[in-house]
PDB file of N, CA and C in Angstrom:
ATOM      1  N   UNK A   1      13.864  -3.248   3.278  1.00 74.00           N
ATOM      2  CA  UNK A   1      13.149  -2.576   2.237  1.00 74.00           C
ATOM      3  C   UNK A   1      11.634  -2.710   2.407  1.00 74.00           C
ATOM      4  N   UNK A   2      11.195  -3.904   2.824  1.00 79.00           N
ATOM      5  CA  UNK A   2       9.755  -4.130   2.969  1.00 79.00           C
ATOM      6  C   UNK A   2       9.199  -3.276   4.099  1.00 79.00           C
ATOM      7  N   UNK A   3       9.907  -3.194   5.207  1.00 83.00           N
ATOM      8  CA  UNK A   3       9.434  -2.389   6.335  1.00 83.00           C
ATOM      9  C   UNK A   3       9.353  -0.915   5.960  1.00 83.00           C
ATOM     10  N   UNK A   4      10.326  -0.431   5.225  1.00 85.00           N
ATOM     11  CA  UNK A   4      10.317   0.972   4.814  1.00 85.00           C
ATOM     12  C   UNK A   4       9.149   1.246   3.882  1.00 85.00           C
ATOM     13  N   UNK A   5       8.961   0.366   2.895  1.00 82.00           N
ATOM     14  CA  UNK A   5       7.860   0.577   1.950  1.00 82.00           C
ATOM     15  C   UNK A   5       6.500   0.447   2.638  1.00 82.00           C
ATOM     16  N   UNK A   6       6.389  -0.425   3.635  1.00 81.00           N
ATOM     17  CA  UNK A   6       5.133  -0.527   4.388  1.00 81.00           C
ATOM     18  C   UNK A   6       4.842   0.757   5.155  1.00 81.00           C
ATOM     19  N   UNK A   7       5.869   1.344   5.744  1.00 83.00           N
ATOM     20  CA  UNK A   7       5.664   2.604   6.467  1.00 83.00           C
ATOM     21  C   UNK A   7       5.249   3.722   5.521  1.00 83.00           C
ATOM     22  N   UNK A   8       5.876   3.775   4.366  1.00 86.00           N
ATOM     23  CA  UNK A   8       5.517   4.814   3.388  1.00 86.00           C
ATOM     24  C   UNK A   8       4.114   4.555   2.840  1.00 86.00           C
ATOM     25  N   UNK A   9       3.822   3.325   2.485  1.00 83.00           N
ATOM     26  CA  UNK A   9       2.503   2.987   1.968  1.00 83.00           C
ATOM     27  C   UNK A   9       1.404   3.195   2.990  1.00 83.00           C
ATOM     28  N   UNK A  10       1.739   3.045   4.268  1.00 83.00           N
ATOM     29  CA  UNK A  10       0.760   3.244   5.331  1.00 83.00           C
ATOM     30  C   UNK A  10       0.293   4.678   5.466  1.00 83.00           C
ATOM     31  N   UNK A  11       1.043   5.602   4.897  1.00 83.00           N
ATOM     32  CA  UNK A  11       0.636   7.007   4.939  1.00 83.00           C
ATOM     33  C   UNK A  11      -0.336   7.351   3.817  1.00 83.00           C
ATOM     34  N   UNK A  12      -0.427   6.498   2.826  1.00 86.00           N
ATOM     35  CA  UNK A  12      -1.121   6.854   1.597  1.00 86.00           C
ATOM     36  C   UNK A  12      -2.630   6.983   1.733  1.00 86.00           C
ATOM     37  N   UNK A  13      -3.300   6.027   2.359  1.00 84.00           N
ATOM     38  CA  UNK A  13      -4.759   6.082   2.424  1.00 84.00           C
ATOM     39  C   UNK A  13      -5.229   6.330   3.857  1.00 84.00           C
ATOM     40  N   UNK A  14      -6.435   6.876   4.014  1.00 82.00           N
ATOM     41  CA  UNK A  14      -6.944   7.136   5.358  1.00 82.00           C
ATOM     42  C   UNK A  14      -7.153   5.868   6.178  1.00 82.00           C
ATOM     43  N   UNK A  15      -7.338   4.729   5.527  1.00 81.00           N
ATOM     44  CA  UNK A  15      -7.604   3.495   6.272  1.00 81.00           C
ATOM     45  C   UNK A  15      -6.357   2.658   6.505  1.00 81.00           C
ATOM     46  N   UNK A  16      -5.199   3.153   6.084  1.00 79.00           N
ATOM     47  CA  UNK A  16      -3.977   2.357   6.174  1.00 79.00           C
ATOM     48  C   UNK A  16      -3.410   2.270   7.587  1.00 79.00           C
ATOM     49  N   UNK A  17      -3.700   3.260   8.420  1.00 80.00           N
ATOM     50  CA  UNK A  17      -3.182   3.229   9.790  1.00 80.00           C
ATOM     51  C   UNK A  17      -4.105   4.038  10.696  1.00 80.00           C
ATOM     52  N   UNK A  18      -4.093   3.732  11.996  1.00 82.00           N
ATOM     53  CA  UNK A  18      -4.961   4.454  12.929  1.00 82.00           C
ATOM     54  C   UNK A  18      -4.689   5.963  12.961  1.00 82.00           C
ATOM     55  N   UNK A  19      -3.429   6.351  12.809  1.00 83.00           N
ATOM     56  CA  UNK A  19      -3.108   7.781  12.811  1.00 83.00           C
ATOM     57  C   UNK A  19      -3.816   8.494  11.668  1.00 83.00           C
ATOM     58  N   UNK A  20      -3.908   7.829  10.517  1.00 82.00           N
ATOM     59  CA  UNK A  20      -4.575   8.445   9.370  1.00 82.00           C
ATOM     60  C   UNK A  20      -6.064   8.616   9.626  1.00 82.00           C
ATOM     61  N   UNK A  21      -6.679   7.648  10.289  1.00 83.00           N
ATOM     62  CA  UNK A  21      -8.109   7.748  10.611  1.00 83.00           C
ATOM     63  C   UNK A  21      -8.343   8.951  11.518  1.00 83.00           C
ATOM     64  N   UNK A  22      -7.474   9.134  12.508  1.00 86.00           N
ATOM     65  CA  UNK A  22      -7.597  10.271  13.427  1.00 86.00           C
ATOM     66  C   UNK A  22      -7.404  11.585  12.673  1.00 86.00           C
ATOM     67  N   UNK A  23      -6.377  11.671  11.834  1.00 83.00           N
ATOM     68  CA  UNK A  23      -6.133  12.894  11.063  1.00 83.00           C
ATOM     69  C   UNK A  23      -7.288  13.175  10.102  1.00 83.00           C
ATOM     70  N   UNK A  24      -7.814  12.134   9.479  1.00 82.00           N
ATOM     71  CA  UNK A  24      -8.940  12.272   8.554  1.00 82.00           C
ATOM     72  C   UNK A  24     -10.158  12.832   9.288  1.00 82.00           C
ATOM     73  N   UNK A  25     -10.408  12.317  10.491  1.00 85.00           N
ATOM     74  CA  UNK A  25     -11.519  12.794  11.316  1.00 85.00           C
ATOM     75  C   UNK A  25     -11.299  14.243  11.756  1.00 85.00           C
ATOM     76  N   UNK A  26     -10.089  14.580  12.170  1.00 84.00           N
ATOM     77  CA  UNK A  26      -9.790  15.943  12.599  1.00 84.00           C
ATOM     78  C   UNK A  26      -9.978  16.934  11.456  1.00 84.00           C
ATOM     79  N   UNK A  27      -9.652  16.537  10.246  1.00 82.00           N
ATOM     80  CA  UNK A  27      -9.880  17.432   9.099  1.00 82.00           C
ATOM     81  C   UNK A  27     -11.365  17.771   9.000  1.00 82.00           C
ATOM     82  N   UNK A  28     -12.216  16.779   9.205  1.00 80.00           N
ATOM     83  CA  UNK A  28     -13.655  17.020   9.177  1.00 80.00           C
ATOM     84  C   UNK A  28     -14.121  17.897  10.312  1.00 80.00           C
ATOM     85  N   UNK A  29     -13.603  17.670  11.518  1.00 85.00           N
ATOM     86  CA  UNK A  29     -13.988  18.464  12.680  1.00 85.00           C
ATOM     87  C   UNK A  29     -13.521  19.912  12.566  1.00 85.00           C
ATOM     88  N   UNK A  30     -12.413  20.124  11.872  1.00 83.00           N
ATOM     89  CA  UNK A  30     -11.875  21.481  11.714  1.00 83.00           C
ATOM     90  C   UNK A  30     -12.566  22.242  10.595  1.00 83.00           C
ATOM     91  N   UNK A  31     -13.533  21.588   9.946  1.00 80.00           N
ATOM     92  CA  UNK A  31     -14.240  22.262   8.871  1.00 80.00           C
ATOM     93  C   UNK A  31     -13.602  22.089   7.509  1.00 80.00           C
ATOM     94  N   UNK A  32     -12.574  21.284   7.448  1.00 79.00           N
ATOM     95  CA  UNK A  32     -11.894  21.008   6.182  1.00 79.00           C
ATOM     96  C   UNK A  32     -12.152  19.573   5.767  1.00 79.00           C
ATOM     97  N   UNK A  33     -13.430  19.205   5.687  1.00 78.00           N
ATOM     98  CA  UNK A  33     -13.781  17.841   5.332  1.00 78.00           C
ATOM     99  C   UNK A  33     -13.071  17.403   4.066  1.00 78.00           C
ATOM    100  N   UNK A  34     -12.593  16.196   4.082  1.00 80.00           N
ATOM    101  CA  UNK A  34     -11.805  15.701   2.973  1.00 80.00           C
ATOM    102  C   UNK A  34     -12.372  14.366   2.514  1.00 80.00           C
ATOM    103  N   UNK A  35     -12.435  14.175   1.223  1.00 84.00           N
ATOM    104  CA  UNK A  35     -12.891  12.898   0.682  1.00 84.00           C
ATOM    105  C   UNK A  35     -11.708  11.946   0.595  1.00 84.00           C
ATOM    106  N   UNK A  36     -12.007  10.697   0.315  1.00 83.00           N
ATOM    107  CA  UNK A  36     -10.954   9.702   0.126  1.00 83.00           C
ATOM    108  C   UNK A  36     -10.042  10.139  -1.017  1.00 83.00           C
ATOM    109  N   UNK A  37     -10.644  10.595  -2.102  1.00 87.00           N
ATOM    110  CA  UNK A  37      -9.866  11.052  -3.254  1.00 87.00           C
ATOM    111  C   UNK A  37      -9.028  12.281  -2.941  1.00 87.00           C
ATOM    112  N   UNK A  38      -9.579  13.188  -2.125  1.00 86.00           N
ATOM    113  CA  UNK A  38      -8.828  14.371  -1.712  1.00 86.00           C
ATOM    114  C   UNK A  38      -7.596  14.005  -0.901  1.00 86.00           C
ATOM    115  N   UNK A  39      -7.776  13.031  -0.014  1.00 85.00           N
ATOM    116  CA  UNK A  39      -6.646  12.548   0.787  1.00 85.00           C
ATOM    117  C   UNK A  39      -5.570  11.986  -0.134  1.00 85.00           C
ATOM    118  N   UNK A  40      -5.990  11.187  -1.121  1.00 88.00           N
ATOM    119  CA  UNK A  40      -5.035  10.588  -2.054  1.00 88.00           C
ATOM    120  C   UNK A  40      -4.316  11.650  -2.879  1.00 88.00           C
ATOM    121  N   UNK A  41      -5.012  12.708  -3.253  1.00 90.00           N
ATOM    122  CA  UNK A  41      -4.385  13.781  -4.036  1.00 90.00           C
ATOM    123  C   UNK A  41      -3.235  14.430  -3.267  1.00 90.00           C
ATOM    124  N   UNK A  42      -3.338  14.459  -1.961  1.00 87.00           N
ATOM    125  CA  UNK A  42      -2.280  15.045  -1.135  1.00 87.00           C
ATOM    126  C   UNK A  42      -1.176  14.030  -0.863  1.00 87.00           C
ATOM    127  N   UNK A  43      -1.550  12.805  -0.518  1.00 89.00           N
ATOM    128  CA  UNK A  43      -0.550  11.852  -0.042  1.00 89.00           C
ATOM    129  C   UNK A  43       0.178  11.069  -1.138  1.00 89.00           C
ATOM    130  N   UNK A  44      -0.476  10.801  -2.254  1.00 92.00           N
ATOM    131  CA  UNK A  44       0.183   9.991  -3.295  1.00 92.00           C
ATOM    132  C   UNK A  44       1.435  10.675  -3.847  1.00 92.00           C
ATOM    133  N   UNK A  45       1.392  11.969  -4.205  1.00 94.00           N
ATOM    134  CA  UNK A  45       2.639  12.586  -4.685  1.00 94.00           C
ATOM    135  C   UNK A  45       3.739  12.577  -3.623  1.00 94.00           C
ATOM    136  N   UNK A  46       3.373  12.902  -2.381  1.00 92.00           N
ATOM    137  CA  UNK A  46       4.360  12.915  -1.299  1.00 92.00           C
ATOM    138  C   UNK A  46       4.964  11.526  -1.087  1.00 92.00           C
ATOM    139  N   UNK A  47       4.110  10.516  -1.000  1.00 91.00           N
ATOM    140  CA  UNK A  47       4.591   9.155  -0.760  1.00 91.00           C
ATOM    141  C   UNK A  47       5.361   8.608  -1.956  1.00 91.00           C
ATOM    142  N   UNK A  48       5.026   9.031  -3.164  1.00 93.00           N
ATOM    143  CA  UNK A  48       5.763   8.599  -4.348  1.00 93.00           C
ATOM    144  C   UNK A  48       7.200   9.103  -4.312  1.00 93.00           C
ATOM    145  N   UNK A  49       7.372  10.370  -3.949  1.00 95.00           N
ATOM    146  CA  UNK A  49       8.719  10.931  -3.828  1.00 95.00           C
ATOM    147  C   UNK A  49       9.473  10.231  -2.708  1.00 95.00           C
ATOM    148  N   UNK A  50       8.810  10.013  -1.591  1.00 93.00           N
ATOM    149  CA  UNK A  50       9.433   9.333  -0.458  1.00 93.00           C
ATOM    150  C   UNK A  50       9.856   7.915  -0.833  1.00 93.00           C
ATOM    151  N   UNK A  51       9.008   7.202  -1.558  1.00 91.00           N
ATOM    152  CA  UNK A  51       9.324   5.838  -1.981  1.00 91.00           C
ATOM    153  C   UNK A  51      10.515   5.824  -2.936  1.00 91.00           C
ATOM    154  N   UNK A  52      10.571   6.777  -3.835  1.00 94.00           N
ATOM    155  CA  UNK A  52      11.692   6.872  -4.764  1.00 94.00           C
ATOM    156  C   UNK A  52      12.996   7.141  -4.011  1.00 94.00           C
ATOM    157  N   UNK A  53      12.946   8.053  -3.034  1.00 94.00           N
ATOM    158  CA  UNK A  53      14.133   8.328  -2.214  1.00 94.00           C
ATOM    159  C   UNK A  53      14.571   7.078  -1.446  1.00 94.00           C
ATOM    160  N   UNK A  54      13.611   6.374  -0.879  1.00 92.00           N
ATOM    161  CA  UNK A  54      13.933   5.149  -0.137  1.00 92.00           C
ATOM    162  C   UNK A  54      14.558   4.114  -1.064  1.00 92.00           C
ATOM    163  N   UNK A  55      14.044   4.021  -2.286  1.00 91.00           N
ATOM    164  CA  UNK A  55      14.589   3.059  -3.244  1.00 91.00           C
ATOM    165  C   UNK A  55      16.058   3.365  -3.534  1.00 91.00           C
ATOM    166  N   UNK A  56      16.390   4.660  -3.735  1.00 93.00           N
ATOM    167  CA  UNK A  56      17.777   5.025  -3.997  1.00 93.00           C
ATOM    168  C   UNK A  56      18.677   4.717  -2.800  1.00 93.00           C
ATOM    169  N   UNK A  57      18.197   4.997  -1.604  1.00 92.00           N
ATOM    170  CA  UNK A  57      18.991   4.720  -0.407  1.00 92.00           C
ATOM    171  C   UNK A  57      19.218   3.218  -0.245  1.00 92.00           C
ATOM    172  N   UNK A  58      18.168   2.428  -0.438  1.00 90.00           N
ATOM    173  CA  UNK A  58      18.309   0.977  -0.288  1.00 90.00           C
ATOM    174  C   UNK A  58      19.237   0.409  -1.362  1.00 90.00           C
ATOM    175  N   UNK A  59      19.093   0.885  -2.614  1.00 88.00           N
ATOM    176  CA  UNK A  59      19.963   0.405  -3.695  1.00 88.00           C
ATOM    177  C   UNK A  59      21.419   0.768  -3.429  1.00 88.00           C
ATOM    178  N   UNK A  60      21.670   1.947  -2.863  1.00 90.00           N
ATOM    179  CA  UNK A  60      23.041   2.349  -2.566  1.00 90.00           C
ATOM    180  C   UNK A  60      23.619   1.528  -1.415  1.00 90.00           C
ATOM    181  N   UNK A  61      22.793   1.266  -0.417  1.00 89.00           N
ATOM    182  CA  UNK A  61      23.260   0.528   0.764  1.00 89.00           C
ATOM    183  C   UNK A  61      23.383  -0.967   0.505  1.00 89.00           C
ATOM    184  N   UNK A  62      22.454  -1.520  -0.265  1.00 85.00           N
ATOM    185  CA  UNK A  62      22.428  -2.949  -0.551  1.00 85.00           C
ATOM    186  C   UNK A  62      22.361  -3.170  -2.064  1.00 85.00           C
ATOM    187  N   UNK A  63      23.506  -3.114  -2.755  1.00 82.00           N
ATOM    188  CA  UNK A  63      23.471  -3.304  -4.208  1.00 82.00           C
ATOM    189  C   UNK A  63      22.927  -4.687  -4.554  1.00 82.00           C
ATOM    190  N   UNK A  64      22.179  -4.778  -5.660  1.00 78.00           N
ATOM    191  CA  UNK A  64      21.574  -6.062  -6.018  1.00 78.00           C
ATOM    192  C   UNK A  64      22.614  -7.065  -6.495  1.00 78.00           C
ATOM    193  N   UNK A  65      22.362  -8.311  -6.178  1.00 77.00           N
ATOM    194  CA  UNK A  65      23.184  -9.402  -6.692  1.00 77.00           C
ATOM    195  C   UNK A  65      22.361 -10.075  -7.779  1.00 77.00           C
ATOM    196  N   UNK A  66      22.688  -9.737  -9.016  1.00 72.00           N
ATOM    197  CA  UNK A  66      21.896 -10.225 -10.135  1.00 72.00           C
ATOM    198  C   UNK A  66      22.217 -11.672 -10.459  1.00 72.00           C
ATOM    199  N   UNK A  67      21.194 -12.385 -10.844  1.00 70.00           N
ATOM    200  CA  UNK A  67      21.365 -13.737 -11.350  1.00 70.00           C
ATOM    201  C   UNK A  67      20.326 -13.942 -12.431  1.00 70.00           C
ATOM    202  N   UNK A  68      20.605 -14.864 -13.314  1.00 69.00           N
ATOM    203  CA  UNK A  68      19.696 -15.124 -14.419  1.00 69.00           C
ATOM    204  C   UNK A  68      18.591 -16.054 -13.943  1.00 69.00           C
ATOM    205  N   UNK A  69      17.353 -15.640 -14.160  1.00 59.00           N
ATOM    206  CA  UNK A  69      16.211 -16.473 -13.791  1.00 59.00           C
ATOM    207  C   UNK A  69      15.870 -17.414 -14.933  1.00 59.00           C
ATOM    208  N   UNK A  70      15.572 -18.611 -14.590  1.00 63.00           N
ATOM    209  CA  UNK A  70      15.115 -19.566 -15.584  1.00 63.00           C
ATOM    210  C   UNK A  70      13.617 -19.347 -15.792  1.00 63.00           C
ATOM    211  N   UNK A  71      13.156 -19.511 -17.012  1.00 66.00           N
ATOM    212  CA  UNK A  71      11.738 -19.328 -17.318  1.00 66.00           C
ATOM    213  C   UNK A  71      10.872 -20.244 -16.458  1.00 66.00           C
ATOM    214  N   UNK A  72      11.333 -21.421 -16.162  1.00 64.00           N
ATOM    215  CA  UNK A  72      10.542 -22.349 -15.354  1.00 64.00           C
ATOM    216  C   UNK A  72      10.292 -21.807 -13.952  1.00 64.00           C
ATOM    217  N   UNK A  73      11.192 -20.976 -13.442  1.00 54.00           N
ATOM    218  CA  UNK A  73      10.997 -20.373 -12.127  1.00 54.00           C
ATOM    219  C   UNK A  73       9.884 -19.336 -12.156  1.00 54.00           C
ATOM    220  N   UNK A  74       9.655 -18.736 -13.305  1.00 57.00           N
ATOM    221  CA  UNK A  74       8.669 -17.667 -13.414  1.00 57.00           C
ATOM    222  C   UNK A  74       7.280 -18.166 -13.764  1.00 57.00           C
ATOM    223  N   UNK A  75       7.170 -19.367 -14.295  1.00 62.00           N
ATOM    224  CA  UNK A  75       5.883 -19.844 -14.803  1.00 62.00           C
ATOM    225  C   UNK A  75       5.301 -20.988 -13.982  1.00 62.00           C
ATOM    226  N   UNK A  76       5.817 -21.191 -12.786  1.00 65.00           N
ATOM    227  CA  UNK A  76       5.241 -22.237 -11.937  1.00 65.00           C
ATOM    228  C   UNK A  76       3.786 -21.951 -11.660  1.00 65.00           C
ATOM    229  N   UNK A  77       2.996 -23.006 -11.578  1.00 73.00           N
ATOM    230  CA  UNK A  77       1.581 -22.825 -11.271  1.00 73.00           C
ATOM    231  C   UNK A  77       1.408 -22.338  -9.844  1.00 73.00           C
ATOM    232  N   UNK A  78       0.514 -21.406  -9.683  1.00 71.00           N
ATOM    233  CA  UNK A  78       0.200 -20.886  -8.361  1.00 71.00           C
ATOM    234  C   UNK A  78      -0.953 -21.698  -7.788  1.00 71.00           C
ATOM    235  N   UNK A  79      -0.888 -22.036  -6.509  1.00 76.00           N
ATOM    236  CA  UNK A  79      -2.009 -22.772  -5.915  1.00 76.00           C
ATOM    237  C   UNK A  79      -3.261 -21.905  -5.871  1.00 76.00           C
ATOM    238  N   UNK A  80      -4.411 -22.552  -5.899  1.00 83.00           N
ATOM    239  CA  UNK A  80      -5.676 -21.816  -5.809  1.00 83.00           C
ATOM    240  C   UNK A  80      -5.810 -21.199  -4.426  1.00 83.00           C
ATOM    241  N   UNK A  81      -6.538 -20.096  -4.364  1.00 86.00           N
ATOM    242  CA  UNK A  81      -6.765 -19.445  -3.073  1.00 86.00           C
ATOM    243  C   UNK A  81      -7.688 -20.311  -2.227  1.00 86.00           C
ATOM    244  N   UNK A  82      -7.340 -20.428  -0.950  1.00 92.00           N
ATOM    245  CA  UNK A  82      -8.218 -21.181  -0.069  1.00 92.00           C
ATOM    246  C   UNK A  82      -9.320 -20.259   0.467  1.00 92.00           C
ATOM    247  N   UNK A  83     -10.200 -20.810   1.268  1.00 94.00           N
ATOM    248  CA  UNK A  83     -11.367 -20.068   1.765  1.00 94.00           C
ATOM    249  C   UNK A  83     -10.964 -18.846   2.584  1.00 94.00           C
ATOM    250  N   UNK A  84      -9.989 -18.996   3.461  1.00 95.00           N
ATOM    251  CA  UNK A  84      -9.548 -17.875   4.309  1.00 95.00           C
ATOM    252  C   UNK A  84      -8.924 -16.753   3.478  1.00 95.00           C
ATOM    253  N   UNK A  85      -8.128 -17.113   2.485  1.00 94.00           N
ATOM    254  CA  UNK A  85      -7.518 -16.106   1.625  1.00 94.00           C
ATOM    255  C   UNK A  85      -8.579 -15.361   0.819  1.00 94.00           C
ATOM    256  N   UNK A  86      -9.574 -16.081   0.325  1.00 95.00           N
ATOM    257  CA  UNK A  86     -10.649 -15.456  -0.443  1.00 95.00           C
ATOM    258  C   UNK A  86     -11.446 -14.502   0.445  1.00 95.00           C
ATOM    259  N   UNK A  87     -11.718 -14.908   1.684  1.00 96.00           N
ATOM    260  CA  UNK A  87     -12.440 -14.049   2.625  1.00 96.00           C
ATOM    261  C   UNK A  87     -11.650 -12.772   2.906  1.00 96.00           C
ATOM    262  N   UNK A  88     -10.336 -12.903   3.125  1.00 95.00           N
ATOM    263  CA  UNK A  88      -9.493 -11.734   3.380  1.00 95.00           C
ATOM    264  C   UNK A  88      -9.494 -10.798   2.172  1.00 95.00           C
ATOM    265  N   UNK A  89      -9.453 -11.339   0.976  1.00 95.00           N
ATOM    266  CA  UNK A  89      -9.490 -10.519  -0.236  1.00 95.00           C
ATOM    267  C   UNK A  89     -10.814  -9.778  -0.367  1.00 95.00           C
ATOM    268  N   UNK A  90     -11.905 -10.455  -0.083  1.00 96.00           N
ATOM    269  CA  UNK A  90     -13.236  -9.831  -0.185  1.00 96.00           C
ATOM    270  C   UNK A  90     -13.394  -8.720   0.856  1.00 96.00           C
ATOM    271  N   UNK A  91     -12.983  -8.972   2.091  1.00 95.00           N
ATOM    272  CA  UNK A  91     -13.105  -7.967   3.153  1.00 95.00           C
ATOM    273  C   UNK A  91     -12.233  -6.745   2.831  1.00 95.00           C
ATOM    274  N   UNK A  92     -11.009  -6.973   2.399  1.00 93.00           N
ATOM    275  CA  UNK A  92     -10.109  -5.865   2.075  1.00 93.00           C
ATOM    276  C   UNK A  92     -10.651  -5.042   0.915  1.00 93.00           C
ATOM    277  N   UNK A  93     -11.082  -5.711  -0.148  1.00 94.00           N
ATOM    278  CA  UNK A  93     -11.622  -5.009  -1.314  1.00 94.00           C
ATOM    279  C   UNK A  93     -12.882  -4.228  -0.943  1.00 94.00           C
ATOM    280  N   UNK A  94     -13.756  -4.840  -0.155  1.00 94.00           N
ATOM    281  CA  UNK A  94     -14.983  -4.162   0.268  1.00 94.00           C
ATOM    282  C   UNK A  94     -14.680  -2.924   1.105  1.00 94.00           C
ATOM    283  N   UNK A  95     -13.702  -3.017   1.992  1.00 90.00           N
ATOM    284  CA  UNK A  95     -13.323  -1.893   2.839  1.00 90.00           C
ATOM    285  C   UNK A  95     -12.789  -0.730   2.001  1.00 90.00           C
ATOM    286  N   UNK A  96     -11.913  -1.042   1.070  1.00 89.00           N
ATOM    287  CA  UNK A  96     -11.349   0.008   0.214  1.00 89.00           C
ATOM    288  C   UNK A  96     -12.441   0.658  -0.624  1.00 89.00           C
ATOM    289  N   UNK A  97     -13.335  -0.129  -1.197  1.00 90.00           N
ATOM    290  CA  UNK A  97     -14.424   0.426  -2.004  1.00 90.00           C
ATOM    291  C   UNK A  97     -15.381   1.269  -1.154  1.00 90.00           C
ATOM    292  N   UNK A  98     -15.680   0.803   0.061  1.00 89.00           N
ATOM    293  CA  UNK A  98     -16.566   1.565   0.942  1.00 89.00           C
ATOM    294  C   UNK A  98     -15.942   2.928   1.294  1.00 89.00           C
ATOM    295  N   UNK A  99     -14.651   2.954   1.577  1.00 83.00           N
ATOM    296  CA  UNK A  99     -13.978   4.215   1.880  1.00 83.00           C
ATOM    297  C   UNK A  99     -13.914   5.106   0.652  1.00 83.00           C
ATOM    298  N   UNK A 100     -13.684   4.523  -0.505  1.00 83.00           N
ATOM    299  CA  UNK A 100     -13.529   5.307  -1.723  1.00 83.00           C
ATOM    300  C   UNK A 100     -14.841   5.995  -2.122  1.00 83.00           C
ATOM    301  N   UNK A 101     -15.950   5.341  -1.892  1.00 87.00           N
ATOM    302  CA  UNK A 101     -17.240   5.893  -2.344  1.00 87.00           C
ATOM    303  C   UNK A 101     -18.116   6.413  -1.212  1.00 87.00           C
ATOM    304  N   UNK A 102     -17.580   6.477   0.004  1.00 78.00           N
ATOM    305  CA  UNK A 102     -18.356   6.941   1.164  1.00 78.00           C
ATOM    306  C   UNK A 102     -18.491   8.457   1.115  1.00 78.00           C
ATOM    307  N   UNK A 103     -19.692   8.912   1.339  1.00 75.00           N
ATOM    308  CA  UNK A 103     -19.964  10.354   1.413  1.00 75.00           C
ATOM    309  C   UNK A 103     -20.399  10.677   2.837  1.00 75.00           C
ATOM    310  N   UNK A 104     -19.688  11.572   3.535  1.00 68.00           N
ATOM    311  CA  UNK A 104     -20.069  11.902   4.916  1.00 68.00           C
ATOM    312  C   UNK A 104     -21.379  12.655   4.990  1.00 68.00           C
TER     313      UNK A 104
END
């Protein structure tokens, strides 16, 4: 399920995969320049339908085995982010914001 959702999610934004960067660039070269938001307007509906279809297929193939969760399992304290994790979060957030507000 994770691999399928990663493949579908990788189609969503221009920075998610190298193929998207190439397609995004080709749109500009062909005279059909596209903004980050324009790309999302096209891909989010398509990927949403694809994700829903994948969810139904996975649920049919691998039915869930339900169990009751104890509240203590849900409220465990999460460890603080270390320096490397914080750096990765800052770089990722900065990249997404730069793409979202970049004007060619």
